[in-house]
Coordinates of C-alpha atoms in Angstrom, one line a residue:
Chain A
M844 CA 2.7 15.6 -34.0
S845 CA -1.1 15.3 -34.4
H846 CA -3.2 18.2 -35.5
G847 CA -6.4 16.2 -35.6
A848 CA -7.9 17.5 -32.4
D849 CA -7.3 21.2 -33.2
N850 CA -8.6 20.5 -36.6
M851 CA -11.9 19.1 -35.4
A852 CA -12.3 22.0 -33.0
L853 CA -11.7 24.5 -35.7
K854 CA -13.9 22.8 -38.1
S855 CA -16.8 22.6 -35.8
G856 CA -16.3 26.2 -35.0
T857 CA -16.6 27.1 -38.7
A858 CA -19.6 24.9 -39.2
A859 CA -21.7 27.0 -36.9
G860 CA -20.8 30.3 -38.7
A861 CA -21.1 29.6 -42.4
E862 CA -22.1 26.8 -44.7
F863 CA -18.9 27.0 -46.7
D864 CA -18.5 23.5 -48.1
V865 CA -14.9 23.2 -49.1
Q866 CA -15.4 19.6 -50.4
R867 CA -18.0 20.8 -52.8
V868 CA -15.7 23.6 -53.9
R869 CA -12.9 21.1 -54.5
R870 CA -15.2 19.1 -56.8
D871 CA -15.4 22.2 -59.0
F872 CA -11.7 22.0 -59.8
P873 CA -10.9 18.9 -61.9
I874 CA -7.1 19.3 -61.5
L875 CA -7.2 18.7 -57.8
D876 CA -8.3 15.1 -58.3
Q877 CA -4.9 13.6 -58.9
Q878 CA -1.9 12.0 -57.3
V879 CA 1.6 13.4 -57.3
H880 CA 4.4 11.0 -56.5
G881 CA 1.8 8.6 -55.2
H882 CA 0.2 11.2 -52.9
P883 CA -2.9 13.3 -53.3
L884 CA -2.0 16.7 -54.7
V885 CA -1.9 19.4 -52.1
Y886 CA -1.7 22.6 -54.1
L887 CA -0.4 25.5 -51.9
D888 CA 1.1 27.7 -54.6
N889 CA -2.0 29.9 -55.2
A890 CA -0.1 33.1 -55.1
A891 CA 1.8 32.0 -58.2
T892 CA -1.3 30.9 -60.0
T893 CA -4.7 29.5 -59.0
Q894 CA -6.3 26.4 -60.5
K895 CA -9.3 26.8 -62.8
P896 CA -12.9 25.6 -61.9
A897 CA -14.8 23.6 -64.5
A898 CA -17.1 26.6 -65.0
V899 CA -14.1 28.5 -66.4
I900 CA -12.7 25.6 -68.4
D901 CA -16.2 24.8 -69.9
T902 CA -16.9 28.5 -70.7
V903 CA -13.6 28.8 -72.7
K904 CA -14.3 25.5 -74.4
A905 CA -17.8 26.4 -75.3
Y906 CA -16.6 29.8 -76.7
Y907 CA -14.2 28.0 -79.0
E908 CA -16.7 25.3 -80.0
H909 CA -19.6 27.7 -80.7
D910 CA -18.8 31.4 -80.8
N911 CA -15.2 31.9 -81.9
A912 CA -14.8 34.8 -84.2
N913 CA -12.9 38.1 -84.3
I914 CA -14.7 40.8 -82.4
H915 CA -15.9 44.4 -83.2
R916 CA -17.0 45.4 -86.7
G917 CA -17.9 41.9 -87.7
V918 CA -21.4 41.8 -89.4
H919 CA -21.8 38.1 -89.1
T920 CA -23.5 36.2 -86.3
L921 CA -20.5 34.6 -84.7
S922 CA -18.6 37.9 -84.5
E923 CA -21.6 39.5 -82.9
R924 CA -21.8 36.8 -80.3
A925 CA -18.1 36.9 -79.6
T926 CA -18.2 40.7 -79.3
R927 CA -21.1 40.5 -76.9
A928 CA -19.5 37.9 -74.8
H929 CA -16.2 39.9 -74.7
E930 CA -17.9 43.1 -73.7
N931 CA -20.1 41.3 -71.3
A932 CA -16.9 40.1 -69.5
R933 CA -15.8 43.8 -69.3
V934 CA -19.1 44.6 -67.5
K935 CA -18.5 41.7 -65.1
V936 CA -15.1 43.0 -64.3
Q937 CA -16.6 46.5 -63.8
G938 CA -19.1 45.1 -61.3
F939 CA -16.4 42.9 -59.6
I940 CA -14.2 45.8 -58.6
N941 CA -17.1 48.4 -58.6
A942 CA -15.7 50.7 -61.3
A943 CA -18.1 53.5 -62.4
D944 CA -18.2 52.5 -66.0
P945 CA -17.1 49.6 -68.3
S946 CA -15.0 52.0 -70.3
E947 CA -12.6 52.2 -67.3
I948 CA -11.7 48.5 -67.7
V949 CA -8.8 47.9 -70.1
F950 CA -8.0 44.3 -70.9
V951 CA -4.3 43.5 -70.9
R952 CA -2.2 40.3 -70.6
G953 CA -1.8 40.6 -66.8
A954 CA -0.9 42.9 -63.9
T955 CA 2.6 43.3 -65.4
E956 CA 1.3 44.7 -68.7
A957 CA -1.2 46.9 -66.8
I958 CA 1.6 48.5 -64.8
N959 CA 3.8 48.8 -67.9
L960 CA 0.9 50.5 -69.8
V961 CA 0.7 53.1 -67.0
A962 CA 4.4 53.6 -66.9
H963 CA 4.6 54.1 -70.6
S964 CA 1.5 56.1 -71.3
Y965 CA 0.9 58.0 -68.2
G966 CA 4.5 58.0 -67.0
R967 CA 6.2 59.2 -70.2
S968 CA 3.6 62.0 -70.8
R969 CA 3.4 63.2 -67.2
I970 CA 6.6 62.4 -65.4
G971 CA 9.9 64.1 -66.1
A972 CA 13.5 64.8 -64.9
G973 CA 13.7 65.4 -61.1
D974 CA 10.2 64.0 -60.5
E975 CA 9.7 61.3 -57.9
I976 CA 7.8 58.0 -57.9
I977 CA 7.1 56.4 -54.5
L978 CA 7.2 52.6 -54.3
T979 CA 7.5 50.3 -51.3
E980 CA 10.0 47.8 -50.2
M981 CA 7.6 45.0 -50.6
E982 CA 6.8 45.4 -54.3
H983 CA 6.9 42.6 -56.7
H984 CA 9.5 43.1 -59.5
S985 CA 6.6 43.9 -61.8
N986 CA 5.9 47.0 -59.8
I987 CA 9.5 48.0 -59.6
V988 CA 11.1 47.4 -63.0
P989 CA 8.6 49.4 -65.2
W990 CA 9.3 52.4 -62.9
Q991 CA 13.0 52.0 -63.1
L992 CA 12.7 51.9 -66.9
L993 CA 10.7 55.1 -66.8
C994 CA 13.3 56.7 -64.6
E995 CA 16.0 55.7 -67.0
H996 CA 14.0 57.3 -69.8
T997 CA 13.0 60.5 -68.1
G998 CA 15.4 61.2 -65.3
A999 CA 12.8 60.7 -62.6
R1000 CA 13.8 59.1 -59.3
L1001 CA 12.4 56.3 -57.1
K1002 CA 11.6 56.7 -53.4
V1003 CA 11.1 53.5 -51.5
V1004 CA 8.9 53.3 -48.4
P1005 CA 10.5 50.7 -46.0
V1006 CA 8.7 48.0 -44.0
N1007 CA 9.1 47.0 -40.3
D1008 CA 10.2 43.6 -39.1
A1009 CA 6.6 42.3 -39.2
G1010 CA 6.3 43.4 -42.9
E1011 CA 4.1 46.4 -42.4
L1012 CA 4.7 49.7 -44.3
L1013 CA 6.1 52.6 -42.3
L1014 CA 3.5 55.2 -43.3
N1015 CA 5.4 58.0 -41.5
E1016 CA 8.1 57.5 -44.1
L1017 CA 5.6 57.7 -46.9
E1018 CA 4.4 61.0 -45.3
K1019 CA 8.0 62.3 -45.4
Y1020 CA 8.5 61.3 -49.1
L1021 CA 5.2 62.9 -50.3
G1022 CA 6.1 66.3 -51.7
P1023 CA 5.9 68.7 -54.6
R1024 CA 8.2 66.4 -56.7
T1025 CA 6.0 63.3 -56.2
K1026 CA 4.2 62.4 -59.3
L1027 CA 2.9 58.9 -58.5
V1028 CA 2.6 56.4 -55.7
A1029 CA 2.7 52.7 -56.8
V1030 CA 1.9 50.2 -54.0
T1031 CA 0.8 46.7 -53.7
H1032 CA -2.6 46.0 -52.2
M1033 CA -1.3 42.7 -50.8
S1034 CA 2.3 41.4 -50.7
N1035 CA 2.9 38.2 -52.6
A1036 CA 5.9 37.3 -50.4
L1037 CA 4.6 38.3 -47.0
G1038 CA 0.9 38.3 -47.2
T1039 CA 0.6 41.8 -45.8
I1040 CA -2.5 43.7 -46.7
N1041 CA -1.6 47.3 -47.0
P1042 CA -3.8 50.1 -45.8
V1043 CA -4.2 51.4 -49.4
E1044 CA -7.3 53.5 -48.6
R1045 CA -5.2 55.5 -46.1
I1046 CA -2.2 55.7 -48.5
I1047 CA -4.5 56.9 -51.3
A1048 CA -6.0 59.6 -49.0
M1049 CA -2.4 60.7 -48.0
A1050 CA -1.3 60.9 -51.6
H1051 CA -4.5 62.6 -52.8
A1052 CA -4.0 65.3 -50.1
C1053 CA -0.8 66.1 -52.0
N1054 CA -2.6 65.8 -55.4
V1055 CA -0.6 62.6 -56.2
P1056 CA -2.3 59.8 -58.1
V1057 CA -2.0 56.2 -56.8
L1058 CA -1.6 52.9 -58.7
V1059 CA -2.5 49.8 -56.7
D1060 CA -1.1 46.5 -57.7
G1061 CA -4.0 44.1 -57.0
A1062 CA -2.5 40.9 -58.4
Q1063 CA -2.6 39.2 -55.0
A1064 CA -5.5 41.0 -53.4
V1065 CA -8.2 40.4 -56.0
S1066 CA -8.7 36.7 -55.1
H1067 CA -8.7 37.3 -51.3
L1068 CA -10.4 40.6 -50.7
N1069 CA -13.5 42.5 -51.7
V1070 CA -12.0 45.1 -54.0
D1071 CA -14.0 48.4 -54.5
V1072 CA -12.0 50.8 -56.6
R1073 CA -14.5 53.6 -55.9
R1074 CA -14.3 53.2 -52.2
L1075 CA -10.5 53.1 -52.3
D1076 CA -10.6 56.0 -54.7
C1077 CA -7.5 54.6 -56.4
D1078 CA -6.5 56.1 -59.8
F1079 CA -5.2 52.9 -61.2
Y1080 CA -5.8 49.2 -60.2
A1081 CA -4.0 46.3 -61.9
F1082 CA -4.6 42.6 -61.6
S1083 CA -4.2 39.3 -63.5
G1084 CA -7.0 36.9 -64.3
H1085 CA -4.9 33.8 -63.6
K1086 CA -4.6 34.6 -59.9
V1087 CA -8.3 34.7 -59.5
Y1088 CA -9.2 31.3 -61.0
A1089 CA -9.2 32.6 -64.6
P1090 CA -7.0 31.7 -67.6
T1091 CA -3.4 33.0 -68.0
G1092 CA -2.8 35.8 -70.5
I1093 CA -5.7 38.0 -69.5
G1094 CA -5.6 40.8 -67.0
V1095 CA -7.1 44.2 -66.2
L1096 CA -6.1 47.7 -65.9
Y1097 CA -8.7 49.8 -64.2
A1098 CA -8.2 53.6 -64.4
K1099 CA -10.5 56.5 -63.8
A1100 CA -12.1 57.6 -67.1
A1101 CA -10.6 61.1 -67.0
L1102 CA -7.1 59.7 -66.7
L1103 CA -7.6 57.2 -69.6
E1104 CA -9.1 60.0 -71.7
A1105 CA -6.1 62.1 -71.2
M1106 CA -3.4 59.4 -71.6
P1107 CA -1.8 58.7 -75.0
P1108 CA -2.1 55.2 -76.5
Y1109 CA 0.2 52.5 -75.3
Q1110 CA 0.4 50.4 -78.5
G1111 CA -0.7 51.2 -82.0
G1112 CA -2.6 48.9 -84.3
G1113 CA -6.0 47.8 -85.3
D1114 CA -9.0 48.2 -83.0
M1115 CA -7.6 51.2 -81.2
I1116 CA -8.4 53.7 -84.0
S1117 CA -11.5 55.3 -85.4
R1118 CA -9.9 56.7 -88.5
V1119 CA -6.5 56.2 -90.1
S1120 CA -4.9 58.1 -93.0
F1121 CA -1.2 58.5 -93.7
D1122 CA -1.5 62.1 -92.5
S1123 CA -3.2 61.5 -89.2
T1124 CA -5.0 58.9 -87.1
V1125 CA -7.9 59.4 -84.8
Y1126 CA -7.9 57.1 -81.8
S1127 CA -10.9 55.0 -80.6
K1128 CA -12.7 55.9 -77.4
I1129 CA -11.6 54.4 -74.1
P1130 CA -11.0 51.6 -73.3
H1131 CA -10.4 50.5 -77.0
K1132 CA -7.7 53.2 -77.4
F1133 CA -5.6 51.0 -75.2
E1134 CA -6.5 47.6 -76.8
A1135 CA -4.6 47.4 -80.1
G1136 CA -4.8 44.2 -82.0
T1137 CA -7.0 41.2 -81.6
P1138 CA -7.3 40.7 -77.8
H1139 CA -7.4 37.5 -75.8
I1140 CA -11.1 37.1 -76.3
A1141 CA -11.4 33.6 -74.8
G1142 CA -9.3 34.8 -71.8
A1143 CA -11.6 37.7 -71.2
I1144 CA -14.7 35.5 -71.4
G1145 CA -12.9 33.0 -69.0
L1146 CA -12.2 35.8 -66.6
G1147 CA -15.9 36.7 -66.7
A1148 CA -16.7 33.1 -65.8
A1149 CA -14.2 33.1 -63.0
I1150 CA -15.7 36.3 -61.6
D1151 CA -19.2 34.7 -61.7
Y1152 CA -17.7 31.7 -59.9
V1153 CA -16.0 33.6 -57.0
T1154 CA -18.9 36.0 -56.6
G1155 CA -21.2 33.0 -56.6
L1156 CA -19.3 31.6 -53.6
G1157 CA -19.1 35.1 -52.1
M1158 CA -15.8 36.9 -51.6
E1159 CA -16.6 37.4 -47.9
R1160 CA -17.1 33.7 -47.4
I1161 CA -13.9 32.9 -49.4
A1162 CA -12.0 35.4 -47.3
A1163 CA -13.4 34.0 -44.1
H1164 CA -12.5 30.4 -45.0
E1165 CA -9.0 31.4 -46.0
R1166 CA -8.6 33.4 -42.8
K1167 CA -9.3 30.4 -40.7
L1168 CA -6.9 28.3 -42.7
L1169 CA -4.2 30.8 -42.5
A1170 CA -4.6 31.1 -38.7
Y1171 CA -4.5 27.3 -38.4
A1172 CA -1.4 27.0 -40.6
T1173 CA 0.4 29.9 -38.9
E1174 CA -0.2 28.3 -35.5
A1175 CA 1.0 24.9 -36.7
L1176 CA 4.1 26.2 -38.4
S1177 CA 5.0 28.5 -35.5
A1178 CA 5.0 25.5 -33.2
L1179 CA 7.7 23.7 -35.2
P1180 CA 11.1 24.2 -33.8
G1181 CA 13.6 25.8 -36.2
V1182 CA 10.8 27.3 -38.4
R1183 CA 10.6 31.1 -38.7
I1184 CA 7.7 32.8 -40.4
I1185 CA 8.7 35.9 -42.5
G1186 CA 5.8 38.3 -42.6
T1187 CA 3.8 38.6 -39.4
A1188 CA 1.7 41.7 -40.2
A1189 CA -1.4 42.2 -38.1
H1190 CA -3.4 42.5 -41.3
K1191 CA -2.5 39.8 -43.8
A1192 CA -4.1 37.1 -46.0
S1193 CA -3.4 33.7 -47.5
V1194 CA 0.4 33.8 -47.6
L1195 CA 2.8 32.0 -45.2
S1196 CA 6.4 32.5 -46.0
F1197 CA 8.9 30.7 -43.8
V1198 CA 12.5 29.7 -43.5
M1199 CA 14.0 26.7 -41.6
D1200 CA 17.3 26.6 -39.7
G1201 CA 20.0 25.0 -41.8
V1202 CA 17.7 24.1 -44.7
H1203 CA 17.5 26.0 -47.9
P1204 CA 13.9 26.7 -49.1
H1205 CA 14.7 25.0 -52.4
D1206 CA 15.4 21.7 -50.6
I1207 CA 12.2 22.2 -48.6
G1208 CA 10.3 22.6 -51.9
T1209 CA 11.7 19.4 -53.4
I1210 CA 11.1 17.3 -50.2
L1211 CA 7.5 18.6 -49.9
D1212 CA 6.9 17.9 -53.6
S1213 CA 7.8 14.2 -53.0
D1214 CA 4.7 14.2 -50.7
G1215 CA 2.5 15.8 -53.3
V1216 CA 2.7 19.2 -51.6
A1217 CA 3.2 22.0 -54.0
I1218 CA 4.7 25.2 -52.5
R1219 CA 7.1 27.9 -54.0
A1220 CA 10.7 28.3 -52.9
G1221 CA 12.7 31.3 -54.0
H1222 CA 12.8 35.1 -53.9
H1223 CA 9.2 35.4 -55.1
C1224 CA 10.2 38.2 -57.6
A1225 CA 10.8 40.4 -54.5
M1226 CA 14.6 40.4 -54.2
P1227 CA 14.8 43.8 -52.4
L1228 CA 12.4 42.3 -49.8
M1229 CA 14.6 39.2 -49.3
D1230 CA 17.6 41.5 -48.8
R1231 CA 15.5 43.4 -46.1
Y1232 CA 15.0 40.2 -44.2
G1233 CA 18.5 38.9 -44.8
V1234 CA 17.4 35.7 -46.5
P1235 CA 18.2 34.5 -50.0
A1236 CA 14.8 33.0 -50.4
T1237 CA 11.8 31.7 -48.5
A1238 CA 9.5 28.7 -48.7
R1239 CA 6.0 30.1 -49.4
V1240 CA 2.7 28.4 -48.7
S1241 CA -0.2 30.3 -50.3
L1242 CA -3.8 29.3 -49.7
G1243 CA -6.8 29.3 -52.0
V1244 CA -10.5 28.7 -51.9
Y1245 CA -10.2 24.9 -52.2
N1246 CA -7.6 24.3 -49.5
T1247 CA -8.5 22.4 -46.4
F1248 CA -7.3 21.9 -42.8
E1249 CA -6.3 18.4 -43.6
E1250 CA -4.0 19.7 -46.3
V1251 CA -2.3 21.9 -43.8
D1252 CA -1.8 18.8 -41.7
V1253 CA -0.2 17.1 -44.7
L1254 CA 2.1 20.1 -45.1
V1255 CA 3.1 20.0 -41.5
S1256 CA 4.1 16.3 -41.6
A1257 CA 6.0 16.9 -44.9
I1258 CA 7.9 19.6 -43.1
D1259 CA 8.7 17.0 -40.3
K1260 CA 10.2 14.9 -43.1
V1261 CA 12.5 17.8 -44.1
K1262 CA 13.8 17.7 -40.5
D1263 CA 14.3 13.9 -40.7
I1264 CA 16.5 14.3 -43.7
F1265 CA 18.5 17.3 -42.6
G1266 CA 18.7 16.1 -39.0
Chain B
M815 CA 10.7 8.6 -50.9
S816 CA 13.5 6.3 -52.2
D817 CA 14.3 8.9 -54.9
L818 CA 14.4 11.5 -52.2
R819 CA 16.8 9.5 -50.1
E820 CA 18.9 8.9 -53.2
L821 CA 19.0 12.7 -53.7
Y822 CA 19.7 13.7 -50.1
Q823 CA 22.3 11.1 -49.2
E824 CA 24.2 11.5 -46.0
V825 CA 27.3 12.6 -47.8
I826 CA 25.4 15.4 -49.5
V827 CA 23.7 16.5 -46.2
D828 CA 27.1 16.4 -44.5
H829 CA 28.9 18.4 -47.2
N830 CA 26.0 21.0 -47.1
R831 CA 26.4 21.4 -43.4
H832 CA 30.2 21.4 -43.3
P833 CA 31.3 22.4 -46.8
R834 CA 35.0 21.6 -47.5
N835 CA 37.3 24.3 -48.8
F836 CA 34.8 26.9 -47.9
R837 CA 37.0 29.9 -47.8
E838 CA 38.4 32.7 -49.9
N839 CA 41.9 32.5 -51.3
A840 CA 43.9 35.7 -51.7
A841 CA 46.5 33.8 -53.8
A842 CA 43.9 32.7 -56.3
T843 CA 44.8 33.2 -60.0
R844 CA 41.2 33.1 -61.1
K845 CA 38.2 34.3 -59.2
I846 CA 34.7 34.1 -60.6
E847 CA 31.1 34.3 -59.5
G848 CA 28.4 31.9 -60.4
Y849 CA 24.7 32.7 -59.9
N850 CA 21.4 30.8 -60.4
P851 CA 18.8 33.5 -60.7
L852 CA 16.0 30.9 -60.5
C853 CA 16.7 30.1 -56.8
G854 CA 19.2 32.7 -55.8
D855 CA 22.1 30.3 -55.4
K856 CA 25.3 32.2 -55.5
L857 CA 28.9 31.3 -55.1
T858 CA 32.4 32.7 -55.7
L859 CA 35.0 30.2 -56.9
F860 CA 38.7 30.7 -56.2
L861 CA 41.1 28.8 -58.4
E862 CA 44.8 28.8 -57.9
L863 CA 46.5 27.4 -61.0
D864 CA 50.2 26.6 -61.1
N865 CA 51.6 25.5 -64.4
G866 CA 48.3 24.0 -65.5
V867 CA 47.7 22.2 -62.2
I868 CA 45.0 23.1 -59.7
K869 CA 47.1 23.9 -56.7
D870 CA 44.2 25.1 -54.7
I871 CA 40.4 25.4 -55.2
S872 CA 37.9 26.9 -52.8
F873 CA 34.6 28.7 -52.7
V874 CA 32.2 30.8 -50.6
G875 CA 28.5 31.4 -51.2
T876 CA 25.0 30.4 -50.3
G877 CA 22.6 28.0 -51.8
C878 CA 20.6 24.8 -51.4
A879 CA 22.0 21.6 -50.1
I880 CA 22.6 20.2 -53.6
S881 CA 24.5 23.3 -54.8
M882 CA 26.6 23.6 -51.7
A883 CA 27.4 19.9 -51.5
S884 CA 28.2 19.8 -55.2
A885 CA 30.6 22.8 -54.9
S886 CA 32.2 21.2 -51.8
L887 CA 32.7 17.8 -53.4
M888 CA 34.0 19.4 -56.6
T889 CA 36.8 21.2 -54.7
E890 CA 37.8 17.9 -53.1
A891 CA 37.8 16.1 -56.4
L892 CA 39.8 18.6 -58.3
K893 CA 42.6 19.7 -56.0
G894 CA 45.9 18.6 -57.5
K895 CA 44.3 17.7 -60.9
T896 CA 45.5 19.2 -64.2
E897 CA 43.2 21.6 -66.1
E898 CA 42.7 18.9 -68.7
Q899 CA 41.8 16.3 -66.0
A900 CA 39.4 18.8 -64.5
R901 CA 37.7 19.3 -67.9
A902 CA 37.3 15.6 -68.3
I903 CA 35.7 15.2 -64.8
F904 CA 33.4 18.1 -65.6
D905 CA 32.2 16.3 -68.8
R906 CA 31.6 13.0 -66.9
F907 CA 29.8 14.8 -64.0
H908 CA 27.6 16.7 -66.5
T909 CA 26.6 13.5 -68.2
L910 CA 26.0 11.8 -64.9
V911 CA 23.4 14.4 -63.7
T912 CA 21.8 15.1 -67.1
Q913 CA 21.5 11.7 -68.8
D914 CA 18.8 9.2 -68.4
K915 CA 19.6 6.1 -66.4
G916 CA 21.8 3.7 -68.3
G917 CA 23.8 6.7 -69.7
A918 CA 27.4 6.0 -70.7
V919 CA 29.0 7.2 -67.5
D920 CA 31.4 5.0 -65.6
E921 CA 30.3 6.0 -62.1
D922 CA 33.5 4.3 -60.7
Q923 CA 35.6 6.9 -62.5
L924 CA 33.7 9.7 -60.7
G925 CA 34.4 8.4 -57.2
K926 CA 32.4 10.2 -54.5
L927 CA 30.9 12.4 -57.2
A928 CA 28.8 9.5 -58.3
I929 CA 26.3 10.2 -55.4
F930 CA 24.9 13.0 -57.6
A931 CA 23.3 10.4 -59.9
G932 CA 20.1 10.9 -57.9
V933 CA 19.7 14.4 -59.3
R934 CA 18.7 12.9 -62.6
E935 CA 15.3 12.1 -61.1
F936 CA 14.8 15.8 -60.2
P937 CA 15.1 17.8 -63.4
T938 CA 14.4 21.1 -61.6
R939 CA 17.5 20.5 -59.5
V940 CA 20.1 19.8 -62.2
K941 CA 21.1 23.4 -62.3
C942 CA 21.7 23.3 -58.5
A943 CA 24.1 20.5 -59.0
T944 CA 25.9 22.0 -62.0
L945 CA 26.2 25.6 -60.8
A946 CA 29.7 25.1 -59.3
W947 CA 30.8 23.1 -62.3
H948 CA 29.7 25.7 -64.8
T949 CA 31.5 28.3 -62.7
L950 CA 34.6 26.1 -62.8
Q951 CA 34.4 25.8 -66.6
A952 CA 34.2 29.6 -66.9
A953 CA 37.2 30.0 -64.6
L954 CA 39.2 27.5 -66.6
E955 CA 38.3 29.4 -69.8
G956 CA 39.6 32.5 -68.1
N957 CA 36.3 34.3 -68.0
K958 CA 36.0 37.3 -65.7
E959 CA 32.3 38.0 -66.0
A960 CA 30.0 36.4 -63.5
I961 CA 28.2 33.4 -65.0
S962 CA 24.6 32.6 -64.7
T963 CA 22.7 29.4 -65.1
E964 CA 20.0 31.1 -67.1

């Protein structure tokens, strides 16, 4: 099967619209320039983690080579520089998601820790026996298990909004669940397993009409969509740096300042206090109240560099490029006999989950890897969702800013090889 | 590609498509579940022991080609063997799929099972090949709890 002709047509179509130069973008990512099993690396596992541009790698390296010191309270020059760079990164995050104030940005290890922070601090102080937390069927385990732990601790209950066959939330079910017992709605902005982009703005409006706050898991969305927390009016927004071209081990919890002010600390230690005696402790102001211990300074600075990088390219242009790629890949995979796409929501991004008749996704993953094509095979930390579709696992292609139409062609011929082997 | 063909030999593809002894057994004296949380491979092993001899061995479950074929070929290899023989075959098989080339396994002794030698080149797939075998080991030890590769 040749995709060359379609490919050309699509490419010339894009050339007229924008000047997005994917080859130039690829040169920004040193890791892409390598062979895997004798083939050029085709990295299609971006929903798991993204690669890092030289701008991020160099920024982190320069920090360690020139500015490394512990932050806050240091009177020496390096500490001042490190503190400034760290807090400057917070301002970049604020701008990136359009928060009202840098104090609404709490640095954490990742989206998982952000959600755990809310479940612990907000959850244990505000949610009690008989209360209800609404989740959805398409949540990642990181937006399920912290709430289950909270329920075990408090006697609260989970309500789960189901999805339809296409992978879209059934909002009328959400409407039914929202009631006087509801204390929180926790929903993903974009499904890591299906690619569905949820109508979070509408969900938030529905919840707020019942005075229920909403946590949005933005782990996937943040690298594919323009996120504006004030337009969404979400109460909490969680994401990980490493899924938006930044280092691992750094992430963000956004929360409205009034909520953060009222919430008790999550962890105790240095940096989160203003005065300690053995009789009592006065906590720091937000966000520092939630940042006990020496933080991942280099990670935060790296995240700032990644934000500069993606905003430099333009989130709209990144999204437009990925949208064309996804459409091209969806069409190509749909044309393959025996291949079924899981997740066909009208509004989706970047993710293409599929199964093949008679072939387990794990075998697809191994065979594709032998052609240098990196995809993910498994339950994608969304076991309830796999049960919903009656599959043990899927093979998942997830696109990033540096992927090309040619790479989709390589993917398709590698899938043909799976068929050769399994007959 | 040659490593890949070595991994997905026709026998493996065939046993995946038509697994042998793929059935439950109400007369089983031992029944145990094996689970690989990494990829979701799941199987239930039925072992019918009679005086230290494996009178019948069968399984049901879902998983990748390597795990299904491994379970299928295992049941073929072990039916009629003593518990002691089964343990010895387990050890040889385990060495075969985990040791570097030139390991001290006499592949002739393993018969058909020797086709799993190709798994060595795919470290991420070793757990797929050994899931059924670890489940067997647990069954022989009389464990009742489901076992996990993690």
